[in-house]
CSV table of C-alpha atoms in Angstrom, one decimal:
chain,number,residue,atom,x,y,z
A,1,MET,CA,5.0,5.3,-13.4
A,2,ALA,CA,8.4,4.1,-12.5
A,3,GLY,CA,10.3,0.9,-13.3
A,4,ASP,CA,11.0,-0.9,-16.4
A,5,GLU,CA,8.4,-1.8,-19.1
A,6,GLY,CA,7.2,-5.0,-17.4
A,7,ASN,CA,7.3,-3.7,-13.8
A,8,GLN,CA,5.5,-0.4,-13.6
A,9,ILE,CA,5.0,1.1,-10.2
A,10,PRO,CA,2.3,3.8,-9.9
A,11,LEU,CA,3.5,7.0,-8.4
A,12,ASP,CA,1.3,9.7,-6.8
A,13,GLY,CA,1.6,13.3,-8.0
A,14,TYR,CA,4.4,14.2,-5.5
A,15,ASP,CA,6.5,11.2,-6.4
A,16,GLN,CA,6.0,11.8,-10.1
A,17,ARG,CA,7.2,15.4,-9.8
A,18,ALA,CA,10.3,14.2,-7.9
A,19,MET,CA,11.0,11.6,-10.5
A,20,ASN,CA,10.6,14.2,-13.3
A,21,GLN,CA,12.9,16.6,-11.5
A,22,ALA,CA,15.5,13.8,-11.1
A,23,GLN,CA,15.3,13.0,-14.8
A,24,ALA,CA,15.6,16.6,-15.8
A,25,MET,CA,18.8,16.9,-13.7
A,26,GLY,CA,20.1,13.8,-15.5
A,27,ALA,CA,19.5,11.3,-12.8
A,28,VAL,CA,17.9,8.2,-14.3
A,29,PRO,CA,16.0,6.1,-11.8
A,30,MET,CA,17.9,2.9,-10.9
A,31,GLY,CA,21.0,4.2,-12.6
A,32,GLY,CA,24.1,5.1,-10.6
A,33,ALA,CA,24.3,6.8,-7.3
A,34,MET,CA,21.9,9.6,-8.2
A,35,GLY,CA,19.2,7.1,-9.3
A,36,ALA,CA,19.7,5.0,-6.2
A,37,ALA,CA,19.4,8.1,-4.0
A,38,GLN,CA,16.2,9.1,-5.8
A,39,SER,CA,14.8,5.6,-5.4
A,40,ALA,CA,15.7,5.6,-1.7
A,41,MET,CA,13.9,8.9,-1.2
A,42,THR,CA,10.8,7.7,-3.1
A,43,MET,CA,10.8,4.5,-0.9
A,44,ALA,CA,11.2,6.6,2.2
A,45,ARG,CA,8.1,8.6,1.2
A,46,ALA,CA,6.2,5.3,0.6
A,47,ALA,CA,7.1,4.3,4.1
A,48,MET,CA,5.8,7.6,5.5
A,49,LYS,CA,2.6,7.2,3.5
A,50,ALA,CA,2.0,3.7,4.9
A,51,GLU,CA,2.5,5.1,8.4
A,52,ALA,CA,0.1,7.9,7.7
A,53,ALA,CA,-2.5,5.5,6.3
A,54,GLN,CA,-2.2,3.4,9.5
A,55,ALA,CA,-2.5,6.5,11.7
A,56,ALA,CA,-5.5,7.8,9.8
A,57,SER,CA,-7.3,4.5,9.8
A,58,SER,CA,-7.0,4.3,13.6
A,59,GLY,CA,-9.1,7.4,14.1
A,60,MET,CA,-11.1,7.4,10.9
A,61,HIS,CA,-14.9,7.3,10.7
A,62,MET,CA,-16.8,6.5,7.6
A,63,LEU,CA,-20.5,6.6,6.7
A,64,VAL,CA,-21.4,4.0,4.1
A,65,ASP,CA,-24.7,3.2,2.6
A,66,PRO,CA,-25.6,-0.2,4.1
A,67,ASP,CA,-26.3,-1.6,0.6
A,68,GLN,CA,-22.8,-0.7,-0.4
A,69,VAL,CA,-20.8,-2.1,2.6
A,70,ASP,CA,-20.0,-5.5,1.0
A,71,LYS,CA,-19.0,-3.9,-2.3
A,72,LEU,CA,-16.7,-1.4,-0.4
A,73,ALA,CA,-15.2,-4.1,1.7
A,74,GLN,CA,-14.5,-6.2,-1.4
A,75,PHE,CA,-12.8,-3.2,-3.0
A,76,PHE,CA,-10.4,-2.9,0.0
A,77,GLU,CA,-9.7,-6.7,-0.1
A,78,ASP,CA,-9.1,-6.6,-3.8
A,79,GLU,CA,-6.7,-3.7,-3.4
A,80,ALA,CA,-4.9,-5.5,-0.6
A,81,GLU,CA,-4.5,-8.6,-2.7
A,82,ALA,CA,-3.2,-6.5,-5.6
A,83,ILE,CA,-0.6,-4.8,-3.3
A,84,MET,CA,0.6,-8.2,-2.1
A,85,LYS,CA,0.8,-9.6,-5.6
A,86,ARG,CA,2.9,-6.5,-6.7
A,87,ALA,CA,5.1,-7.0,-3.6
A,88,ARG,CA,5.7,-10.7,-4.3
A,89,ASP,CA,6.4,-9.9,-8.0
A,90,ARG,CA,9.0,-7.3,-7.0
A,91,GLN,CA,10.5,-9.1,-4.1
A,92,GLU,CA,12.8,-11.1,-6.2
A,93,ILE,CA,13.9,-8.1,-8.2
A,94,PHE,CA,14.6,-6.1,-5.0
A,95,MET,CA,16.5,-9.0,-3.3
A,96,GLU,CA,18.8,-9.7,-6.3
A,97,LEU,CA,19.8,-6.4,-7.7
A,98,PRO,CA,23.1,-6.7,-9.3
A,99,PRO,CA,25.4,-3.7,-9.2
A,100,PRO,CA,25.6,-1.8,-12.5
A,101,ALA,CA,29.4,-2.1,-12.5
A,102,LYS,CA,32.1,-3.8,-10.3
A,103,ASP,CA,33.5,-0.7,-8.8
A,104,PRO,CA,33.0,-0.1,-5.0
A,105,VAL,CA,30.5,2.7,-5.4
A,106,SER,CA,28.3,0.7,-7.7
A,107,THR,CA,28.5,-2.3,-5.3
A,108,GLN,CA,27.6,-0.1,-2.3
A,109,VAL,CA,24.7,1.5,-4.2
A,110,ALA,CA,23.3,-1.9,-5.1
A,111,ASN,CA,23.6,-3.1,-1.6
A,112,SER,CA,22.0,0.1,-0.2
A,113,TYR,CA,19.1,-0.2,-2.6
A,114,VAL,CA,18.5,-3.8,-1.6
A,115,LYS,CA,18.5,-2.8,2.1
A,116,VAL,CA,16.1,0.1,1.5
A,117,ALA,CA,13.8,-2.0,-0.7
A,118,ALA,CA,13.7,-5.2,1.2
A,119,GLY,CA,16.1,-5.1,4.1
A,120,GLY,CA,14.1,-4.8,7.2
A,121,ALA,CA,11.3,-3.3,9.3
A,122,ASP,CA,11.5,0.1,7.6
A,123,SER,CA,12.0,-1.2,4.0
A,124,TYR,CA,9.7,-0.5,1.1
A,125,LEU,CA,8.4,-4.1,0.9
A,126,ASP,CA,7.7,-4.2,4.6
A,127,ASN,CA,5.7,-1.0,4.5
A,128,TYR,CA,4.0,-2.0,1.3
A,129,GLU,CA,2.8,-5.2,3.2
A,130,LYS,CA,1.7,-3.1,6.1
A,131,LEU,CA,-0.4,-1.0,3.8
A,132,ALA,CA,-2.0,-4.2,2.5
A,133,GLN,CA,-2.8,-5.2,6.1
A,134,VAL,CA,-4.4,-1.8,6.7
A,135,PHE,CA,-6.7,-2.5,3.7
A,136,HIS,CA,-7.5,-6.0,5.0
A,137,ASP,CA,-8.3,-4.6,8.4
A,138,THR,CA,-10.5,-1.9,6.9
A,139,ALA,CA,-12.5,-4.5,5.0
A,140,ALA,CA,-12.9,-6.6,8.2
A,141,ASN,CA,-13.9,-3.6,10.2
A,142,LEU,CA,-16.5,-2.6,7.6
A,143,ARG,CA,-18.0,-6.1,7.6
A,144,ALA,CA,-18.0,-6.3,11.4
A,145,SER,CA,-19.6,-2.8,11.7
A,146,ALA,CA,-22.3,-3.8,9.0
A,147,GLN,CA,-23.1,-7.0,10.9
A,148,GLN,CA,-23.4,-5.1,14.2
A,149,THR,CA,-25.7,-2.5,12.5
A,150,ARG,CA,-27.9,-5.3,11.1
A,151,THR,CA,-28.1,-7.0,14.5
A,152,ASN,CA,-29.0,-3.7,16.2
A,153,ASP,CA,-31.6,-3.0,13.5
A,154,GLN,CA,-33.1,-6.5,13.9
A,155,ASP,CA,-33.1,-6.1,17.7
A,156,ALA,CA,-34.8,-2.7,17.4
A,157,ALA,CA,-37.4,-4.1,15.0
A,158,GLU,CA,-38.2,-7.0,17.3
A,159,SER,CA,-38.6,-4.8,20.3
A,160,PHE,CA,-41.1,-2.6,18.5
A,161,ASN,CA,-43.0,-5.5,17.0
A,162,GLY,CA,-42.8,-8.0,19.8
A,163,GLY,CA,-42.7,-5.6,22.8
A,164,LYS,CA,-46.0,-5.3,24.7
A,165,LEU,CA,-46.4,-1.9,26.2
C-alpha cells in the first residue's frame, strides 16, 4: 500500500517491490525529487496497465456459467464504482499538491507530480477512469451476451417443441 494513513492505494507485487526498493535507497514516496520520480514511475506503470487491460479486453473470451453471469457482471460494476470513488477522493489531493518547500526544485517537483497525476490524457487519474470504463463495458458485454444466449436457447427450444417435421 502507498499513500498516507487515510488514503491507501493498493499496489500490485511489481509496484510494491519498486516502492520497497525506493524506501531502502532512502527515497520516501511523495518526499522530494526522488519520491516524486518514484511516484511518476508508479503512475506510468498504472497507465501501461490500463492500456494492457483495454487491449486484453478487446480480444478476450470468457466462459461463464449462465447462473453466474449476473453475479460476475455485478462484480465488475462494483469494482468500476470503487475505482471511480477512489479517483474522486484522490482528485482533490492530486490537483492541489503544495510543494514541500519554496525552493525552485520543490516547486517544479510538485507541479510535475500534479501533471503526472491529473494533468491530461496520459495522467494517472485519466487512466484510472479508463480502467473503470473497461470494467463497466465488461459488465455490459457480459449481460448482453447472457441475454443473447437466453434468446438463442429460447428460440432453439421453441423450434424443437413447436416445429412440425
